Coordinates of C-alpha atoms in Angstrom, one line a residue:
Chain Q
M1 CA 165.1 4.5 -107.4
A2 CA 161.9 6.2 -108.4
Q3 CA 160.0 5.0 -111.4
E4 CA 157.0 6.5 -113.1
A5 CA 154.0 4.5 -112.4
S6 CA 153.5 2.7 -115.7
S7 CA 150.3 3.2 -117.6
S8 CA 149.7 -0.4 -117.2
T9 CA 148.4 -2.9 -119.6
S10 CA 145.6 -4.8 -118.1
S11 CA 147.8 -7.7 -117.3
K12 CA 150.3 -5.8 -115.1
T13 CA 150.1 -7.0 -111.5
I14 CA 151.7 -5.7 -108.4
S15 CA 152.8 -8.0 -105.6
L16 CA 151.8 -7.1 -102.1
K17 CA 153.3 -8.6 -98.9
T18 CA 151.2 -8.6 -95.8
G19 CA 152.5 -7.9 -92.2
D20 CA 152.4 -11.7 -91.6
G21 CA 154.5 -12.5 -94.6
E22 CA 152.0 -13.6 -97.2
I23 CA 152.1 -12.4 -100.8
F24 CA 149.1 -11.4 -102.9
E25 CA 148.8 -10.2 -106.4
I26 CA 146.7 -7.2 -107.4
E27 CA 146.1 -5.6 -110.8
A28 CA 147.9 -2.3 -111.2
S29 CA 144.6 -0.5 -111.9
A30 CA 143.2 -1.7 -108.6
A31 CA 146.4 -0.7 -106.8
K32 CA 145.8 2.8 -108.1
Q33 CA 142.7 3.0 -105.9
M34 CA 144.7 2.5 -102.8
K35 CA 146.7 5.6 -102.5
T36 CA 149.2 4.2 -100.0
V37 CA 150.0 1.4 -102.3
Q38 CA 150.3 3.8 -105.2
R39 CA 152.7 6.0 -103.2
L40 CA 154.8 3.0 -102.3
I41 CA 154.9 1.9 -106.0
D42 CA 155.9 5.4 -106.9
D43 CA 158.8 5.3 -104.4
L44 CA 159.9 1.7 -104.8
G45 CA 158.9 0.8 -108.4
D46 CA 156.3 -1.6 -109.5
D47 CA 158.6 -4.6 -109.9
I48 CA 159.2 -4.9 -106.3
T49 CA 157.0 -6.6 -103.8
I50 CA 155.3 -3.8 -101.9
P51 CA 155.4 -4.4 -98.1
L52 CA 152.2 -3.6 -96.2
H53 CA 153.2 -3.9 -92.5
N54 CA 149.8 -3.1 -91.1
V55 CA 147.6 -5.2 -93.3
F56 CA 147.4 -8.9 -92.7
S57 CA 146.6 -12.0 -94.7
K58 CA 143.0 -12.3 -93.3
E59 CA 142.0 -8.9 -94.6
L60 CA 144.0 -8.2 -97.8
P61 CA 142.2 -10.8 -100.0
K62 CA 138.9 -9.3 -99.1
I63 CA 140.1 -5.8 -99.9
I64 CA 141.5 -7.1 -103.2
E65 CA 138.1 -8.7 -103.9
Y66 CA 136.4 -5.4 -103.5
Y67 CA 138.6 -3.5 -105.8
K68 CA 138.6 -6.2 -108.4
K69 CA 134.9 -5.6 -108.6
D70 CA 135.4 -1.9 -108.6
I71 CA 137.6 -1.7 -111.6
T72 CA 135.1 -3.6 -113.7
G73 CA 132.4 -1.2 -112.4
E74 CA 130.4 -4.0 -110.9
I75 CA 130.0 -2.7 -107.3
T76 CA 126.3 -2.7 -106.6
K77 CA 124.3 -2.5 -103.4
D78 CA 123.7 -6.2 -103.6
F79 CA 127.4 -6.9 -103.9
E80 CA 128.2 -4.6 -100.9
A81 CA 125.5 -6.3 -98.8
E82 CA 126.9 -9.7 -99.7
F83 CA 130.5 -8.5 -99.0
V84 CA 129.8 -7.7 -95.3
K85 CA 127.1 -10.2 -94.7
D86 CA 129.1 -12.8 -92.9
L87 CA 131.5 -10.5 -91.2
N88 CA 131.1 -9.8 -87.5
D89 CA 131.5 -6.3 -86.1
D90 CA 135.2 -6.8 -85.2
E91 CA 136.0 -8.2 -88.6
V92 CA 134.5 -5.2 -90.3
K93 CA 136.5 -2.9 -88.0
V94 CA 139.7 -4.5 -89.0
L95 CA 138.9 -4.2 -92.6
F96 CA 137.9 -0.6 -92.0
L97 CA 141.2 0.2 -90.3
A98 CA 143.1 -1.6 -93.1
A99 CA 141.2 0.5 -95.7
N100 CA 142.2 3.6 -93.8
Y101 CA 145.9 2.5 -93.8
L102 CA 145.7 1.8 -97.5
D103 CA 144.0 5.1 -98.1
A104 CA 141.4 3.2 -100.1
N105 CA 138.6 5.8 -100.1
K106 CA 135.7 4.0 -101.6
L107 CA 136.0 1.0 -99.4
F108 CA 136.6 3.2 -96.4
E109 CA 133.4 5.2 -97.0
F110 CA 131.4 2.1 -97.6
L111 CA 132.7 0.4 -94.4
S112 CA 132.2 3.4 -92.3
Q113 CA 128.6 3.5 -93.3
N114 CA 128.3 -0.2 -92.6
I115 CA 129.8 0.2 -89.1
A116 CA 127.5 3.2 -88.4
D117 CA 124.5 1.0 -89.4
R118 CA 125.8 -1.8 -87.1
L119 CA 126.3 0.6 -84.2
E120 CA 123.0 2.4 -84.5
S121 CA 121.1 0.5 -81.8
K122 CA 124.1 -0.4 -79.6
S123 CA 124.7 0.6 -76.1
V124 CA 127.2 3.2 -74.9
E125 CA 129.4 0.4 -73.3
Y126 CA 129.5 -1.5 -76.5
V127 CA 130.6 1.5 -78.5
R128 CA 133.3 2.3 -75.9
K129 CA 134.8 -1.2 -76.3
Y130 CA 134.5 -1.0 -80.0
F131 CA 136.3 2.2 -80.4
G132 CA 138.8 1.2 -77.7
V133 CA 138.1 4.4 -75.6
E134 CA 138.0 4.9 -71.9
N135 CA 135.1 6.5 -70.1
D136 CA 136.5 9.7 -68.8
F137 CA 133.4 11.0 -67.1
T138 CA 132.8 10.9 -63.4
P139 CA 129.8 8.8 -62.4
E140 CA 127.9 12.0 -61.6
E141 CA 128.7 13.6 -64.9
E142 CA 127.7 10.5 -66.8
S143 CA 124.4 10.1 -65.0
K144 CA 123.6 13.7 -65.6
L145 CA 124.3 13.4 -69.3
R146 CA 122.2 10.2 -69.5
E147 CA 119.3 12.0 -67.8
E148 CA 119.5 14.9 -70.2
R149 CA 119.3 12.6 -73.2
A150 CA 117.0 10.0 -71.7
W151 CA 115.0 10.0 -74.9
S152 CA 117.9 8.7 -76.9
F153 CA 118.2 5.7 -74.6
R154 CA 114.7 4.5 -75.1
G155 CA 114.4 1.1 -76.6
I156 CA 118.1 0.5 -76.4
K157 CA 119.3 -2.5 -74.5
E158 CA 122.1 -1.4 -72.2
D159 CA 124.2 -4.5 -72.1
E160 CA 126.9 -6.6 -70.7
Chain U
M1 CA 139.8 11.3 -95.9
E2 CA 142.8 11.9 -93.7
F3 CA 145.6 9.5 -93.9
H4 CA 146.7 8.0 -90.7
Q5 CA 150.0 6.3 -90.9
H6 CA 150.2 5.5 -87.3
C7 CA 147.0 3.7 -86.5
I8 CA 147.6 1.2 -83.9
L9 CA 147.0 -2.4 -84.8
Q10 CA 148.1 -5.0 -82.4
K11 CA 148.0 -8.7 -82.9
R12 CA 148.5 -11.3 -80.3
S13 CA 148.6 -15.0 -80.9
M14 CA 146.7 -17.1 -78.4
A15 CA 149.0 -19.8 -77.2
S16 CA 146.5 -22.6 -77.1
T17 CA 144.8 -22.0 -80.4
N18 CA 146.2 -20.3 -83.5
E19 CA 143.5 -17.7 -83.3
K20 CA 144.6 -14.2 -83.6
V21 CA 143.0 -11.7 -81.2
I22 CA 142.9 -8.2 -82.6
S23 CA 142.4 -5.3 -80.4
S24 CA 142.4 -2.0 -82.0
Y25 CA 141.8 1.6 -81.1
I26 CA 140.1 3.8 -83.6
P27 CA 141.7 7.2 -83.7
D28 CA 139.4 10.2 -83.4
E29 CA 139.9 11.5 -86.8
I30 CA 138.7 8.4 -88.6
S31 CA 136.0 7.7 -86.0
Y32 CA 134.4 10.9 -87.2
S33 CA 133.8 9.1 -90.5
I34 CA 131.6 6.6 -88.7
L35 CA 130.0 9.0 -86.3
S36 CA 128.9 11.4 -88.9
K37 CA 126.9 8.7 -90.6
L38 CA 124.8 7.8 -87.5
P39 CA 121.2 8.9 -87.1
L40 CA 120.7 11.7 -84.6
K41 CA 119.3 9.6 -81.9
S42 CA 122.4 7.3 -81.8
L43 CA 124.7 10.3 -82.0
K44 CA 123.1 11.9 -79.0
R45 CA 123.3 8.7 -77.0
F46 CA 127.0 8.2 -77.9
K47 CA 127.9 11.5 -76.5
C48 CA 128.0 9.7 -73.2
V49 CA 130.9 7.5 -74.5
Q50 CA 133.6 9.9 -73.6
K51 CA 134.2 13.6 -73.0
S52 CA 135.5 14.6 -76.4
W53 CA 132.5 13.0 -78.0
S54 CA 130.1 15.1 -75.9
L55 CA 131.6 18.1 -77.5
L56 CA 131.2 16.9 -81.1
C57 CA 128.5 19.4 -82.0
E58 CA 131.0 22.2 -81.2
N59 CA 133.7 20.6 -83.3
H60 CA 133.6 22.4 -86.6
H61 CA 135.4 19.7 -88.5
F62 CA 133.0 17.1 -87.3
M63 CA 129.9 19.2 -87.9
N64 CA 131.1 20.0 -91.5
M65 CA 131.3 16.3 -92.1
F66 CA 128.0 15.6 -90.6
L67 CA 126.2 18.4 -92.3
N68 CA 127.7 17.6 -95.7
R69 CA 126.4 14.2 -95.5
F70 CA 123.1 15.1 -93.9
L71 CA 122.2 17.7 -96.5
S72 CA 123.5 16.3 -99.7
Y73 CA 121.1 13.4 -100.2
N74 CA 119.9 12.6 -103.7
D75 CA 116.5 13.7 -104.4
P76 CA 114.7 14.3 -107.7
T77 CA 114.8 17.9 -108.7
S78 CA 111.9 20.0 -107.8
L79 CA 109.8 22.6 -109.7
I80 CA 108.5 26.0 -108.7
L81 CA 105.1 27.1 -109.6
L82 CA 104.9 30.8 -109.3
R83 CA 101.8 33.0 -109.5
V84 CA 102.0 36.7 -110.0
L85 CA 99.1 38.9 -109.4
E86 CA 99.8 42.3 -110.8
N87 CA 97.8 45.5 -111.0
I88 CA 98.2 46.8 -114.4
N89 CA 96.2 50.0 -114.9
V90 CA 92.7 49.0 -113.9
T91 CA 92.9 45.3 -114.4
C92 CA 94.4 42.7 -112.2
E93 CA 96.4 40.3 -114.2
E94 CA 97.3 36.8 -113.0
I95 CA 100.2 34.9 -114.6
F96 CA 101.6 31.5 -113.8
Y97 CA 105.2 30.5 -114.4
S98 CA 106.9 27.2 -113.9
F99 CA 110.6 26.9 -113.2
S100 CA 112.4 23.6 -113.6
G101 CA 115.8 22.2 -113.8
E102 CA 118.7 21.6 -111.4
R103 CA 119.0 25.3 -110.7
F104 CA 115.5 26.3 -111.8
E105 CA 116.9 27.7 -115.0
N106 CA 114.0 26.7 -117.3
K107 CA 111.3 29.3 -117.0
V108 CA 108.0 28.7 -118.8
K109 CA 105.0 30.9 -118.8
L110 CA 102.0 28.7 -118.3
D111 CA 98.8 29.1 -120.3
W112 CA 96.1 27.9 -118.0
S113 CA 93.4 30.2 -119.2
S114 CA 91.4 27.3 -120.6
S115 CA 91.6 24.9 -117.8
L116 CA 91.4 27.3 -114.9
E117 CA 88.8 29.7 -116.1
N118 CA 85.4 29.0 -114.8
H119 CA 86.7 26.1 -112.8
F120 CA 88.2 27.6 -109.8
E121 CA 89.2 31.0 -108.8
I122 CA 92.4 30.4 -107.0
T123 CA 92.6 33.3 -104.7
G124 CA 96.1 32.5 -103.9
L125 CA 98.7 29.8 -104.4
F126 CA 98.1 28.7 -100.9
G127 CA 98.5 25.0 -100.4
Q128 CA 100.6 21.9 -100.1
H129 CA 102.1 19.4 -102.5
L130 CA 102.5 15.7 -102.6
N131 CA 103.7 13.4 -105.4
G132 CA 103.4 16.1 -108.0
T133 CA 99.9 17.1 -107.0
L134 CA 99.1 20.4 -105.5
C135 CA 96.3 20.9 -103.0
L136 CA 95.3 24.5 -103.3
Y137 CA 92.7 26.2 -101.1
G138 CA 90.9 29.5 -101.1
D139 CA 89.4 31.7 -98.6
Y140 CA 85.9 30.3 -98.7
G141 CA 86.5 26.7 -98.2
E142 CA 87.1 25.9 -101.8
I143 CA 89.8 23.2 -102.3
V144 CA 91.2 21.9 -105.5
L145 CA 93.7 19.2 -106.4
L146 CA 95.8 20.3 -109.3
N147 CA 98.4 18.5 -111.3
P148 CA 100.4 21.2 -113.0
T149 CA 102.0 18.8 -115.5
T150 CA 98.8 17.4 -116.9
Q151 CA 96.8 20.5 -116.0
T152 CA 94.1 18.4 -114.6
M153 CA 92.1 19.7 -111.7
K154 CA 89.7 18.2 -109.3
P155 CA 87.7 20.5 -107.0
L156 CA 86.8 18.9 -103.8
P157 CA 83.1 18.6 -102.9
A158 CA 81.7 20.6 -100.0
S159 CA 80.9 18.6 -96.9
E160 CA 77.6 18.5 -95.1
A161 CA 79.1 20.2 -92.1
Q162 CA 80.5 22.9 -94.3
S163 CA 77.2 23.7 -95.8
V164 CA 75.5 24.3 -92.5
E165 CA 73.6 27.5 -92.4
L166 CA 71.2 27.5 -89.6
S167 CA 68.9 29.9 -88.1
I168 CA 68.4 28.8 -84.6
P169 CA 65.7 30.2 -82.5
D170 CA 67.1 31.7 -79.4
E171 CA 65.1 33.0 -76.5
A172 CA 67.2 36.1 -76.0
F173 CA 67.9 37.1 -79.5
G174 CA 65.1 35.8 -81.6
Y175 CA 67.1 34.0 -84.2
V176 CA 70.7 33.2 -84.3
D177 CA 72.5 32.4 -87.5
L178 CA 75.1 29.8 -87.5
Q179 CA 77.5 29.1 -90.3
V180 CA 81.0 28.2 -91.1
E181 CA 83.4 31.1 -90.8
Y182 CA 86.7 29.4 -91.5
C183 CA 87.7 26.3 -93.4
L184 CA 91.4 25.7 -92.6
V185 CA 93.2 23.0 -94.3
H186 CA 95.9 21.5 -92.1
G187 CA 97.1 18.5 -94.0
F188 CA 97.4 16.9 -97.4
G189 CA 98.7 13.4 -97.3
Y190 CA 98.9 9.9 -98.8
E191 CA 97.9 6.7 -97.0
P192 CA 100.0 4.0 -98.8
V193 CA 98.2 0.9 -97.4
I194 CA 95.0 1.8 -99.0
N195 CA 96.5 4.0 -101.7
D196 CA 94.4 7.0 -100.9
Y197 CA 95.0 10.7 -100.8
K198 CA 93.6 12.6 -97.8
V199 CA 92.9 16.2 -96.9
I200 CA 92.5 17.3 -93.3
R201 CA 90.8 20.4 -92.3
I202 CA 89.0 22.1 -89.5
L203 CA 85.7 24.0 -89.8
I204 CA 85.3 26.9 -87.4
Y205 CA 81.8 28.2 -86.9
N206 CA 80.5 31.6 -86.3
L207 CA 77.4 32.9 -84.8
Q208 CA 75.9 35.9 -86.5
S209 CA 74.2 37.6 -83.7
S210 CA 74.8 40.3 -81.2
A211 CA 75.3 37.7 -78.6
Q212 CA 78.3 38.4 -76.4
S213 CA 78.8 34.9 -75.4
D214 CA 79.1 33.2 -78.8
A215 CA 81.7 30.9 -77.6
D216 CA 79.8 29.6 -74.6
W217 CA 76.7 29.0 -76.6
L218 CA 78.7 27.3 -79.3
S219 CA 80.4 25.0 -76.9
D220 CA 77.1 23.5 -75.9
T221 CA 76.3 22.6 -79.4
N222 CA 77.7 20.2 -81.9
F223 CA 79.4 23.1 -83.7
N224 CA 82.6 23.2 -81.9
P225 CA 85.4 23.5 -84.4
I226 CA 84.9 20.3 -86.4
W227 CA 87.7 18.3 -87.9
E228 CA 87.1 16.6 -91.2
I229 CA 89.0 14.3 -93.4
Y230 CA 88.5 13.9 -97.1
S231 CA 89.3 10.7 -99.0
L232 CA 90.0 10.9 -102.7
R233 CA 88.8 7.3 -103.2
S234 CA 85.4 8.0 -101.8
N235 CA 85.4 11.6 -102.8
S236 CA 83.7 12.6 -99.6
W237 CA 84.3 14.1 -96.2
R238 CA 83.9 12.4 -92.9
K239 CA 84.0 13.9 -89.4
L240 CA 87.0 13.2 -87.3
H241 CA 86.5 12.7 -83.7
V242 CA 89.7 14.2 -82.4
N243 CA 90.6 17.1 -80.3
M244 CA 93.8 18.4 -81.9
P245 CA 95.6 21.7 -81.7
Y246 CA 94.8 23.8 -84.7
T247 CA 96.1 27.0 -86.0
W248 CA 94.3 30.1 -87.3
E249 CA 97.3 31.2 -89.3
C250 CA 97.9 28.1 -91.4
T251 CA 101.1 29.8 -92.4
D252 CA 101.9 28.9 -95.9
G253 CA 104.6 26.3 -95.8
A254 CA 104.1 25.5 -92.1
Q255 CA 102.5 22.1 -92.9
V256 CA 104.3 19.1 -94.4
Y257 CA 103.7 15.5 -95.1
M258 CA 106.1 12.6 -94.6
D259 CA 105.7 8.9 -94.6
G260 CA 102.0 8.6 -93.9
V261 CA 101.9 11.4 -91.4
C262 CA 100.7 15.0 -91.8
H263 CA 102.5 17.5 -89.7
W264 CA 101.6 21.1 -89.0
F265 CA 103.0 23.9 -86.9
C266 CA 100.9 25.5 -84.2
R267 CA 102.1 28.8 -82.7
S268 CA 99.9 28.6 -79.7
Y269 CA 96.8 26.6 -78.8
R270 CA 94.9 27.2 -75.7
N271 CA 97.7 27.1 -73.1
V272 CA 100.1 25.1 -75.1
G273 CA 103.1 27.0 -76.6
P274 CA 104.6 26.5 -80.0
C275 CA 104.3 22.9 -81.0
L276 CA 104.3 20.4 -83.9
V277 CA 101.2 18.4 -84.4
S278 CA 101.6 15.0 -86.2
F279 CA 98.5 13.3 -87.5
Y280 CA 98.9 9.7 -88.5
L281 CA 96.7 8.9 -91.5
R282 CA 96.7 5.2 -90.8
N283 CA 95.0 5.1 -87.4
E284 CA 93.9 8.8 -87.3
E285 CA 95.7 9.4 -84.0
F286 CA 97.9 12.4 -83.3
L287 CA 101.0 13.4 -81.3
V288 CA 102.0 16.9 -80.1
T289 CA 105.6 17.8 -79.8
L290 CA 106.3 21.0 -78.0
I291 CA 109.1 23.2 -79.3
P292 CA 111.3 24.3 -76.4
S293 CA 112.4 27.9 -76.4
D294 CA 116.0 27.0 -76.2
I295 CA 115.6 25.4 -79.6
D296 CA 114.0 28.3 -81.2
N297 CA 112.8 31.4 -79.4
C298 CA 111.6 33.3 -82.3
F299 CA 108.1 32.7 -81.1
D300 CA 108.7 34.8 -78.0
F301 CA 108.5 38.0 -80.0
D302 CA 104.9 38.8 -80.1
V303 CA 105.2 42.0 -81.9
Q304 CA 105.1 40.4 -85.3
P305 CA 104.7 36.7 -85.9
S306 CA 108.0 35.4 -87.2
W307 CA 108.2 33.4 -90.4
I308 CA 108.5 29.7 -90.0
N309 CA 108.3 26.8 -92.4
L310 CA 108.4 23.1 -92.1
A311 CA 110.4 20.9 -94.4
V312 CA 111.5 17.3 -94.7
L313 CA 115.3 17.0 -94.5
N314 CA 117.0 13.7 -94.9
E315 CA 113.8 12.0 -93.6
Y316 CA 113.6 14.2 -90.6
I317 CA 111.0 16.9 -89.9
A318 CA 112.8 20.2 -89.9
L319 CA 111.6 23.5 -88.5
I320 CA 113.1 26.5 -90.3
S321 CA 112.6 30.0 -88.8
Y322 CA 113.7 33.4 -89.7
H323 CA 115.0 35.7 -86.9
K324 CA 114.6 39.2 -88.2
E325 CA 116.7 40.9 -85.6
T326 CA 119.8 38.9 -86.5
T327 CA 118.8 38.1 -90.1
T328 CA 119.5 34.5 -89.5
F329 CA 117.7 31.3 -90.5
H330 CA 117.6 28.7 -87.8
I331 CA 117.2 25.1 -88.8
S332 CA 116.1 22.5 -86.1
I333 CA 115.2 18.9 -86.6
L334 CA 113.1 16.5 -84.6
S335 CA 114.4 13.0 -83.9
E336 CA 111.4 11.5 -82.1
F337 CA 107.8 12.7 -82.5
G338 CA 106.3 13.5 -79.1
M339 CA 109.7 14.0 -77.4
K340 CA 110.4 17.7 -77.0
E341 CA 113.9 16.8 -75.8
S342 CA 114.7 15.3 -79.2
W343 CA 114.7 18.6 -81.1
T344 CA 118.2 19.5 -82.2
K345 CA 119.4 22.8 -83.5
L346 CA 121.2 21.8 -86.7
L347 CA 122.4 24.9 -88.2
I348 CA 122.2 28.7 -88.1
V349 CA 122.7 30.5 -91.4
G350 CA 123.5 34.1 -91.5
P351 CA 123.6 37.0 -90.8
L352 CA 122.2 37.5 -94.2
S353 CA 121.7 41.2 -94.6
C354 CA 120.4 40.8 -98.1
V355 CA 117.1 39.2 -97.0
Q356 CA 114.1 41.4 -97.7
C357 CA 111.5 38.8 -97.0
P358 CA 111.5 35.0 -96.7
I359 CA 109.0 33.2 -98.9
K360 CA 109.1 29.4 -98.8
V361 CA 111.2 26.4 -98.1
G362 CA 111.8 24.0 -101.0
T363 CA 111.7 20.2 -101.1
K364 CA 115.4 19.9 -100.3
G365 CA 115.4 22.5 -97.5
E366 CA 116.4 25.3 -99.9
I367 CA 115.1 28.6 -98.5
F368 CA 113.5 30.9 -101.1
F369 CA 113.4 34.6 -100.3
I370 CA 113.1 38.0 -101.9
R371 CA 116.4 39.7 -101.8
K372 CA 116.8 43.4 -101.2
D373 CA 117.3 43.9 -104.9
A374 CA 113.8 42.4 -105.4
E375 CA 115.2 39.2 -107.0
L376 CA 113.7 35.9 -106.0
V377 CA 116.6 33.8 -104.8
W378 CA 117.2 30.6 -103.0
L379 CA 119.7 29.6 -100.3
D380 CA 121.3 26.2 -100.6
L381 CA 121.8 24.8 -97.1
S382 CA 124.6 22.5 -97.9
T383 CA 126.8 25.1 -99.7
Q384 CA 125.3 28.1 -98.1
M385 CA 125.3 29.8 -101.5
I386 CA 122.6 32.0 -102.8
A387 CA 121.4 31.8 -106.4
E388 CA 118.8 33.6 -108.4
V389 CA 115.7 32.0 -109.8
G390 CA 115.4 34.5 -112.6
Y391 CA 112.3 36.4 -111.4
K392 CA 112.1 39.9 -110.1
E393 CA 109.4 41.3 -107.9
R394 CA 107.9 44.7 -108.8
E395 CA 105.8 47.1 -106.9
A396 CA 102.1 46.4 -106.9
R397 CA 102.8 42.7 -107.4
I398 CA 101.8 39.8 -105.3
T399 CA 104.1 36.8 -105.8
E400 CA 103.4 33.4 -104.4
I401 CA 105.3 30.1 -105.0
I402 CA 104.9 26.5 -104.4
V403 CA 108.0 24.3 -104.7
Y404 CA 107.1 20.7 -105.4
K405 CA 108.5 17.4 -106.8
E406 CA 107.2 15.7 -109.8
S407 CA 105.1 12.7 -109.4
I408 CA 106.8 9.4 -108.8
L409 CA 103.6 7.5 -108.4
P410 CA 101.2 6.7 -111.2
N411 CA 98.3 9.1 -111.0

């Protein structure tokens, strides 16, 4: 039963249920910033708890925190720095993928820049693991490529 | 941003602890959002991650993302100072215009008659800019620092070495006259640690005599080409004891300053091919970065020197060349000074059949040129659109421009 997304009063909240069964509240105006959520609201109505199968209770509160700041226009560089300060690379990745799933563009762009900054000086092996991709080069191909770009490996610790 | 509904997110519970281990694969499409934000050096290195990544530069979608981000950084708007020298009947009239605004839409005719007259005869708007100050130089060694906004001017003093005029007794020729033939400014920069502006130039001497072996004679003297550096704080020149590649051409726009370093382009020097010379103002040392011909081969055509300019793009040094045969502009950037392998061809724009003559590159990499209909236009690299400045060339006119940013530092 489709309903028009109500032009909400500021007190209208939407209930979101994570993949691991926890429920969180979010203001309707913040939900608007997450296109996936908005689509689900359009399809299911805003009185129903919206199921988010691919987002979990560890990430959703952080995402909600971001958009809470966004709707009051308070997102500053300092806030963003603070936001990711205590997260390790994997935690940022999970948030990033969740932002993608939720189609939350602003957060997605911010996190992708943050990940790029974190990966800047990392080794090729680390990046493979991080992106979950396999090395499909033969040893000869790889060593040739590395040789051609030797300058880009200078000062980089090839690791574990 | 593309919406990926099927991103794979797995979660396993560790039996012993309640810790959740998340392993996740980042699909190509969204990994581009991360990769396109990496600095060039990292991007080049990560091409070794997997095969599809080694082909990223040929992937249009990825390159669009990368270039959009690379070229659309926020910079204060720039201004154009335009000088027209026109032959009207018997007189030669010189007019200055300033163009300002997001799209250079505000055109103002400048009245500099009072400030410039009797102060300095600018033989051409030949020079460099830094923090709203222009360093202009003439044919005879005259250099002036000019702030177009305040209309203040400071002519630089002559140096001792520059004023040399010697008559040297010579066994074979009686007397040989030695004097400076060329004063070629190579750099105009700012040293932030000591808050000083610097100008770098080379003095090339000439022997006035019928001696055939000028060069040999000269090389035995202290009058090899001499490098000098000027400091605004001390208002004086000092000799530099370096042996750097220099260029006779000093092509307008082929020198640029970034971050405490003055860079200039050298088409050829002794046996060294086209290269970028980078002079560090802090410790007065320099680096030479060769330009391989597979990056840009426009220097191979000896018939007529091709047009090249240097620019700062997103904090990289960019080399922009015009290939007449194909009417294309080639933009290459340098990741690491001194490493010729770290040049990357970023973009080729064209063919642009409307180009009559390239003029200058702006502060954001925009390419100003005269179009076939005689309009002065500029090409925006990020949109690849061409817009008019609002000035038209006419016959018997010489037009020169400098594109500069207003000062962000207190003068």
